[in-house]
Structures are given as C-alpha cells and as structure tokens.
mmCIF file of C-alpha atoms in Angstrom:
data_model
loop_
_atom_site.group_PDB
_atom_site.id
_atom_site.type_symbol
_atom_site.label_atom_id
_atom_site.label_comp_id
_atom_site.label_asym_id
_atom_site.label_seq_id
_atom_site.Cartn_x
_atom_site.Cartn_y
_atom_site.Cartn_z
ATOM 1 C CA UNK A 90 96.518 -40.784 -14.735
ATOM 2 C CA UNK A 91 95.555 -37.236 -13.898
ATOM 3 C CA UNK A 92 93.894 -36.120 -10.692
ATOM 4 C CA UNK A 93 90.197 -35.337 -10.421
ATOM 5 C CA UNK A 94 91.113 -31.715 -9.667
ATOM 6 C CA UNK A 95 93.131 -31.517 -12.885
ATOM 7 C CA UNK A 96 90.287 -33.077 -14.860
ATOM 8 C CA UNK A 97 87.789 -30.658 -13.273
ATOM 9 C CA UNK A 98 89.916 -27.717 -14.433
ATOM 10 C CA UNK A 99 89.670 -29.040 -18.006
ATOM 11 C CA UNK A 100 85.940 -29.784 -18.383
ATOM 12 C CA UNK A 101 85.577 -26.911 -20.847
ATOM 13 C CA UNK A 102 88.321 -27.989 -23.232
ATOM 14 C CA UNK A 103 86.953 -27.786 -26.805
ATOM 15 C CA UNK A 104 86.557 -31.563 -27.334
ATOM 16 C CA UNK A 105 84.414 -32.011 -24.194
ATOM 17 C CA UNK A 106 82.832 -28.573 -23.699
ATOM 18 C CA UNK A 107 79.642 -29.358 -25.694
ATOM 19 C CA UNK A 108 79.178 -32.593 -23.754
ATOM 20 C CA UNK A 109 79.790 -30.951 -20.391
ATOM 21 C CA UNK A 110 77.301 -28.243 -21.368
ATOM 22 C CA UNK A 111 74.808 -31.105 -21.660
ATOM 23 C CA UNK A 112 75.910 -32.284 -18.198
ATOM 24 C CA UNK A 113 75.180 -28.830 -16.819
ATOM 25 C CA UNK A 114 71.729 -28.836 -18.419
ATOM 26 C CA UNK A 115 70.913 -32.252 -16.922
ATOM 27 C CA UNK A 116 72.092 -31.054 -13.510
ATOM 28 C CA UNK A 117 69.545 -28.225 -13.533
ATOM 29 C CA UNK A 118 66.936 -30.668 -12.242
ATOM 30 C CA UNK A 119 69.017 -31.092 -9.068
ATOM 31 C CA UNK A 120 70.352 -34.454 -10.176
ATOM 32 C CA UNK A 121 73.925 -35.600 -9.845
ATOM 33 C CA UNK A 122 75.486 -36.141 -13.275
ATOM 34 C CA UNK A 123 79.248 -36.765 -13.540
ATOM 35 C CA UNK A 124 81.442 -34.790 -15.878
ATOM 36 C CA UNK A 125 82.625 -36.128 -19.233
ATOM 37 C CA UNK A 126 86.296 -37.069 -18.893
ATOM 38 C CA UNK A 127 88.602 -34.629 -20.747
ATOM 39 C CA UNK A 128 91.149 -37.449 -21.061
ATOM 40 C CA UNK A 129 88.780 -39.300 -23.397
ATOM 41 C CA UNK A 130 87.706 -38.655 -26.982
ATOM 42 C CA UNK A 131 84.857 -36.276 -26.197
ATOM 43 C CA UNK A 132 82.958 -35.196 -29.298
ATOM 44 C CA UNK A 133 85.525 -36.966 -31.530
ATOM 45 C CA UNK A 134 84.478 -40.384 -30.146
ATOM 46 C CA UNK A 135 84.089 -43.111 -32.722
ATOM 47 C CA UNK A 136 83.048 -45.681 -30.090
ATOM 48 C CA UNK A 137 80.526 -45.070 -27.305
ATOM 49 C CA UNK A 138 80.867 -47.347 -24.286
ATOM 50 C CA UNK A 139 77.615 -47.220 -22.342
ATOM 51 C CA UNK A 140 77.426 -48.380 -18.763
ATOM 52 C CA UNK A 141 74.217 -48.315 -16.657
ATOM 53 C CA UNK A 142 74.292 -45.311 -14.272
ATOM 54 C CA UNK A 143 76.909 -43.459 -12.194
ATOM 55 C CA UNK A 144 78.303 -45.721 -9.469
ATOM 56 C CA UNK A 145 78.452 -44.965 -5.739
ATOM 57 C CA UNK A 146 82.105 -43.821 -5.748
ATOM 58 C CA UNK A 147 81.454 -41.420 -8.627
ATOM 59 C CA UNK A 148 78.399 -40.023 -6.882
ATOM 60 C CA UNK A 149 80.353 -39.652 -3.623
ATOM 61 C CA UNK A 150 83.010 -37.595 -5.463
ATOM 62 C CA UNK A 151 80.421 -34.876 -6.126
ATOM 63 C CA UNK A 152 81.685 -32.117 -8.409
ATOM 64 C CA UNK A 153 84.924 -34.071 -8.867
ATOM 65 C CA UNK A 154 82.991 -37.087 -10.191
ATOM 66 C CA UNK A 155 83.685 -38.202 -13.767
ATOM 67 C CA UNK A 156 82.484 -40.951 -16.041
ATOM 68 C CA UNK A 157 86.013 -42.243 -16.487
ATOM 69 C CA UNK A 158 88.123 -45.359 -16.749
ATOM 70 C CA UNK A 159 90.341 -43.701 -14.124
ATOM 71 C CA UNK A 160 87.687 -44.001 -11.412
ATOM 72 C CA UNK A 161 88.827 -45.871 -8.287
ATOM 73 C CA UNK A 162 86.411 -48.785 -8.507
ATOM 74 C CA UNK A 163 86.638 -52.403 -9.703
ATOM 75 C CA UNK A 164 84.400 -51.898 -12.741
ATOM 76 C CA UNK A 165 86.553 -49.035 -14.046
ATOM 77 C CA UNK A 166 89.754 -51.029 -13.501
ATOM 78 C CA UNK A 167 88.402 -54.055 -15.385
ATOM 79 C CA UNK A 168 87.105 -51.920 -18.239
ATOM 80 C CA UNK A 169 90.387 -50.011 -18.560
ATOM 81 C CA UNK A 170 92.473 -53.198 -18.614
ATOM 82 C CA UNK A 171 90.263 -54.810 -21.255
ATOM 83 C CA UNK A 172 90.106 -51.611 -23.311
ATOM 84 C CA UNK A 173 93.910 -51.455 -23.342
ATOM 85 C CA UNK A 174 94.215 -55.154 -24.202
ATOM 86 C CA UNK A 175 91.670 -54.792 -27.019
ATOM 87 C CA UNK A 176 93.640 -52.096 -28.815
ATOM 88 C CA UNK A 177 90.838 -49.524 -28.558
ATOM 89 C CA UNK A 178 92.632 -46.206 -28.124
ATOM 90 C CA UNK A 179 91.541 -43.955 -25.293
ATOM 91 C CA UNK A 180 91.249 -41.106 -27.774
ATOM 92 C CA UNK A 181 88.713 -43.072 -29.856
ATOM 93 C CA UNK A 182 86.036 -43.762 -27.262
ATOM 94 C CA UNK A 183 83.705 -42.090 -24.815
ATOM 95 C CA UNK A 184 82.612 -43.820 -21.612
ATOM 96 C CA UNK A 185 79.139 -42.812 -20.485
ATOM 97 C CA UNK A 186 75.957 -44.126 -18.831
ATOM 98 C CA UNK A 187 72.611 -44.921 -20.440
ATOM 99 C CA UNK A 188 71.054 -43.091 -17.468
ATOM 100 C CA UNK A 189 73.430 -40.168 -16.889
ATOM 101 C CA UNK A 190 72.235 -39.289 -13.389
ATOM 102 C CA UNK A 191 72.566 -41.130 -10.089
ATOM 103 C CA UNK A 192 69.857 -43.642 -9.186
ATOM 104 C CA UNK A 193 69.021 -44.539 -5.590
ATOM 105 C CA UNK A 194 66.442 -46.670 -3.867
ATOM 106 C CA UNK A 195 64.253 -45.510 -0.987
ATOM 107 C CA UNK A 196 67.100 -46.123 1.480
ATOM 108 C CA UNK A 197 69.549 -44.024 -0.530
ATOM 109 C CA UNK A 198 71.495 -46.998 -1.938
ATOM 110 C CA UNK A 199 72.688 -47.192 -5.550
ATOM 111 C CA UNK A 200 70.326 -49.169 -7.762
ATOM 112 C CA UNK A 201 70.325 -50.257 -11.414
ATOM 113 C CA UNK A 202 68.084 -48.545 -13.976
ATOM 114 C CA UNK A 203 64.471 -49.613 -14.366
ATOM 115 C CA UNK A 204 62.324 -49.310 -17.487
ATOM 116 C CA UNK A 205 60.900 -45.957 -16.322
ATOM 117 C CA UNK A 206 64.430 -44.626 -15.756
ATOM 118 C CA UNK A 207 65.417 -45.633 -19.296
ATOM 119 C CA UNK A 208 62.365 -43.896 -20.719
ATOM 120 C CA UNK A 209 63.087 -40.727 -18.743
ATOM 121 C CA UNK A 210 66.752 -40.760 -19.774
ATOM 122 C CA UNK A 211 66.002 -41.410 -23.467
ATOM 123 C CA UNK A 212 66.063 -37.734 -24.507
ATOM 124 C CA UNK A 213 69.432 -37.258 -22.771
ATOM 125 C CA UNK A 214 70.887 -40.243 -24.630
ATOM 126 C CA UNK A 215 69.526 -38.848 -27.903
ATOM 127 C CA UNK A 216 71.209 -35.501 -27.163
ATOM 128 C CA UNK A 217 74.497 -37.213 -26.354
ATOM 129 C CA UNK A 218 74.530 -39.327 -29.523
ATOM 130 C CA UNK A 219 73.601 -36.233 -31.539
ATOM 131 C CA UNK A 220 76.707 -34.495 -30.176
ATOM 132 C CA UNK A 221 79.000 -37.298 -31.429
ATOM 133 C CA UNK A 222 79.197 -36.765 -35.209
ATOM 134 C CA UNK A 223 81.996 -39.325 -35.748
ATOM 135 C CA UNK A 224 80.321 -42.115 -33.760
ATOM 136 C CA UNK A 225 80.521 -45.502 -35.515
ATOM 137 C CA UNK A 226 79.772 -48.186 -32.869
ATOM 138 C CA UNK A 227 78.059 -48.459 -29.477
ATOM 139 C CA UNK A 228 79.139 -51.086 -26.921
ATOM 140 C CA UNK A 229 76.598 -51.548 -24.133
ATOM 141 C CA UNK A 230 77.472 -53.052 -20.747
ATOM 142 C CA UNK A 231 74.566 -54.784 -19.033
ATOM 143 C CA UNK A 232 70.935 -55.321 -19.979
ATOM 144 C CA UNK A 233 69.739 -51.811 -19.014
ATOM 145 C CA UNK A 234 72.321 -50.154 -21.291
ATOM 146 C CA UNK A 235 71.355 -52.431 -24.179
ATOM 147 C CA UNK A 236 67.633 -51.855 -23.628
ATOM 148 C CA UNK A 237 68.104 -48.081 -23.410
ATOM 149 C CA UNK A 238 70.103 -48.059 -26.628
ATOM 150 C CA UNK A 239 67.548 -50.171 -28.456
ATOM 151 C CA UNK A 240 64.812 -47.789 -27.274
ATOM 152 C CA UNK A 241 66.836 -44.913 -28.759
ATOM 153 C CA UNK A 242 67.161 -46.659 -32.111
ATOM 154 C CA UNK A 243 63.626 -48.014 -32.409
ATOM 155 C CA UNK A 244 61.106 -45.688 -30.712
ATOM 156 C CA UNK A 245 61.448 -43.283 -33.608
ATOM 157 C CA UNK A 246 63.433 -43.175 -36.828
ATOM 158 C CA UNK A 247 67.094 -42.826 -35.838
ATOM 159 C CA UNK A 248 69.111 -40.000 -37.348
ATOM 160 C CA UNK A 249 71.646 -42.664 -38.315
ATOM 161 C CA UNK A 250 71.893 -46.393 -37.860
ATOM 162 C CA UNK A 251 74.605 -47.492 -35.447
ATOM 163 C CA UNK A 252 75.936 -51.003 -34.874
ATOM 164 C CA UNK A 253 75.446 -52.025 -31.237
ATOM 165 C CA UNK A 254 77.357 -54.743 -29.388
ATOM 166 C CA UNK A 255 75.838 -55.848 -26.071
ATOM 167 C CA UNK A 256 78.014 -57.454 -23.408
ATOM 168 C CA UNK A 257 77.554 -58.298 -19.723
ATOM 169 C CA UNK A 258 78.374 -55.681 -17.126
ATOM 170 C CA UNK A 259 81.934 -56.275 -15.816
ATOM 171 C CA UNK A 260 80.974 -55.945 -12.154
ATOM 172 C CA UNK A 261 81.725 -58.557 -9.520
ATOM 173 C CA UNK A 262 78.048 -59.554 -9.477
ATOM 174 C CA UNK A 263 78.699 -61.326 -12.791
ATOM 175 C CA UNK A 264 81.467 -63.415 -11.240
ATOM 176 C CA UNK A 265 79.801 -66.764 -11.935
ATOM 177 C CA UNK A 266 80.706 -66.349 -15.608
ATOM 178 C CA UNK A 267 83.808 -64.222 -15.196
ATOM 179 C CA UNK A 268 85.886 -65.875 -17.949
ATOM 180 C CA UNK A 269 83.041 -65.680 -20.473
ATOM 181 C CA UNK A 270 82.228 -62.093 -19.516
ATOM 182 C CA UNK A 271 85.862 -61.102 -19.943
ATOM 183 C CA UNK A 272 86.047 -62.782 -23.360
ATOM 184 C CA UNK A 273 82.842 -61.169 -24.592
ATOM 185 C CA UNK A 274 83.966 -57.704 -23.505
ATOM 186 C CA UNK A 275 87.381 -58.153 -25.086
ATOM 187 C CA UNK A 276 85.909 -59.340 -28.399
ATOM 188 C CA UNK A 277 83.350 -56.506 -28.444
ATOM 189 C CA UNK A 278 85.996 -53.856 -27.782
ATOM 190 C CA UNK A 279 88.322 -55.320 -30.422
ATOM 191 C CA UNK A 280 85.463 -55.382 -32.919
ATOM 192 C CA UNK A 281 84.528 -51.802 -32.076
ATOM 193 C CA UNK A 282 88.159 -50.684 -32.400
ATOM 194 C CA UNK A 283 88.406 -52.283 -35.843
ATOM 195 C CA UNK A 284 85.093 -50.816 -36.985
ATOM 196 C CA UNK A 285 86.084 -47.343 -35.794
ATOM 197 C CA UNK A 286 89.127 -47.416 -38.071
ATOM 198 C CA UNK A 287 87.185 -48.339 -41.232
#
C-alpha cells in the first residue's frame, strides 16, 4: 500500500490524468471530490465499482483524499478483501462514487444520496463512463448507486449498453444480513471479473 502523499504525487499519471482532470472540473464548484486512485485501473478499467458518495474519512483527508480500496475505513477494507478473494485484479477496476462529491446534512454530518443528488450528479457520471472506453461491467453498491446508474442508462439513449450488477452496500449498517451481503458482493465481483476477461 502506498501513502496518500505518494498517490497525490501521481494523480497526473497518464492512466488517471483524464479522470483527475474531471475531478478538478467538479471541484470548481467548491465541492470536495476525492482523487481517482493512481493504483487502480484508471481509464483502462473494465469494471466500474460504484459506491454512494465520499465517506467521512475521505472527506476529512482533504486534498489527500482518494476514492480507493486503501482508505482507512471498514467499507474499504471489506471491499478490498472481497475484491481480492473474487479474483478481480486491481488493475482491471475503478472504484468511484455515483455522487462524486461529499454530501452533508444541515448539521454537517455525512448523509447518503437523495434523488435530487443523483439527478445533479448524473452528468458527472456520464462524463466518467465516457472516459472509460474499455468498460464492460458496472457493480453498484447500495440502492443510491444502482438508482443513479439506471438513471444514466435510461433517461436518454446510452452510448453503449452496460451490464449492471447491484449489491448491498458493505457497511456495518447492513450487518443484519452480513453473510448474505458478503456472498452477493463476492458473486458479483467474480462475475464482473469473468465478464471483463471475455
């Protein structure tokens, strides 16, 4: 695992530079948007793993915040372990959020995306998918990510049809069905890995 400082020094490597240029454009509105991880597939991604929105620890990291499986939070650790177990190579997938910027409630606490957030973030998701020419499969984590992806594919004619696998978010709040959640994520990632090799 590389440090956040090392990753930050590499945000303009060729495979992630176009994506991090998008990050810069989304930041112009004064929003926090994490960097795309240079240790991932970048524009060569064949699988897009879509979470909901940047988490509190990522937001707190500021300019050293990344959408990464290396993040120091339980969701990232679970996702990384299941990704490794599934056989999906790190160099084949991109981890991102259906809403790329931080979302907070009136008290400044992290909150999940709402329908209006998904609508506002739709153009950003369209730009991201357009920058991934080798993309074959999308795996969404949580209902907001699935809804945002379906909006992308059905509000207007998609540039290309993409298979989408929707699984529960791996956070602790889904603990009542932990074994089933784990199994569904593992199967989805294995399926995506296989499809990305076809």
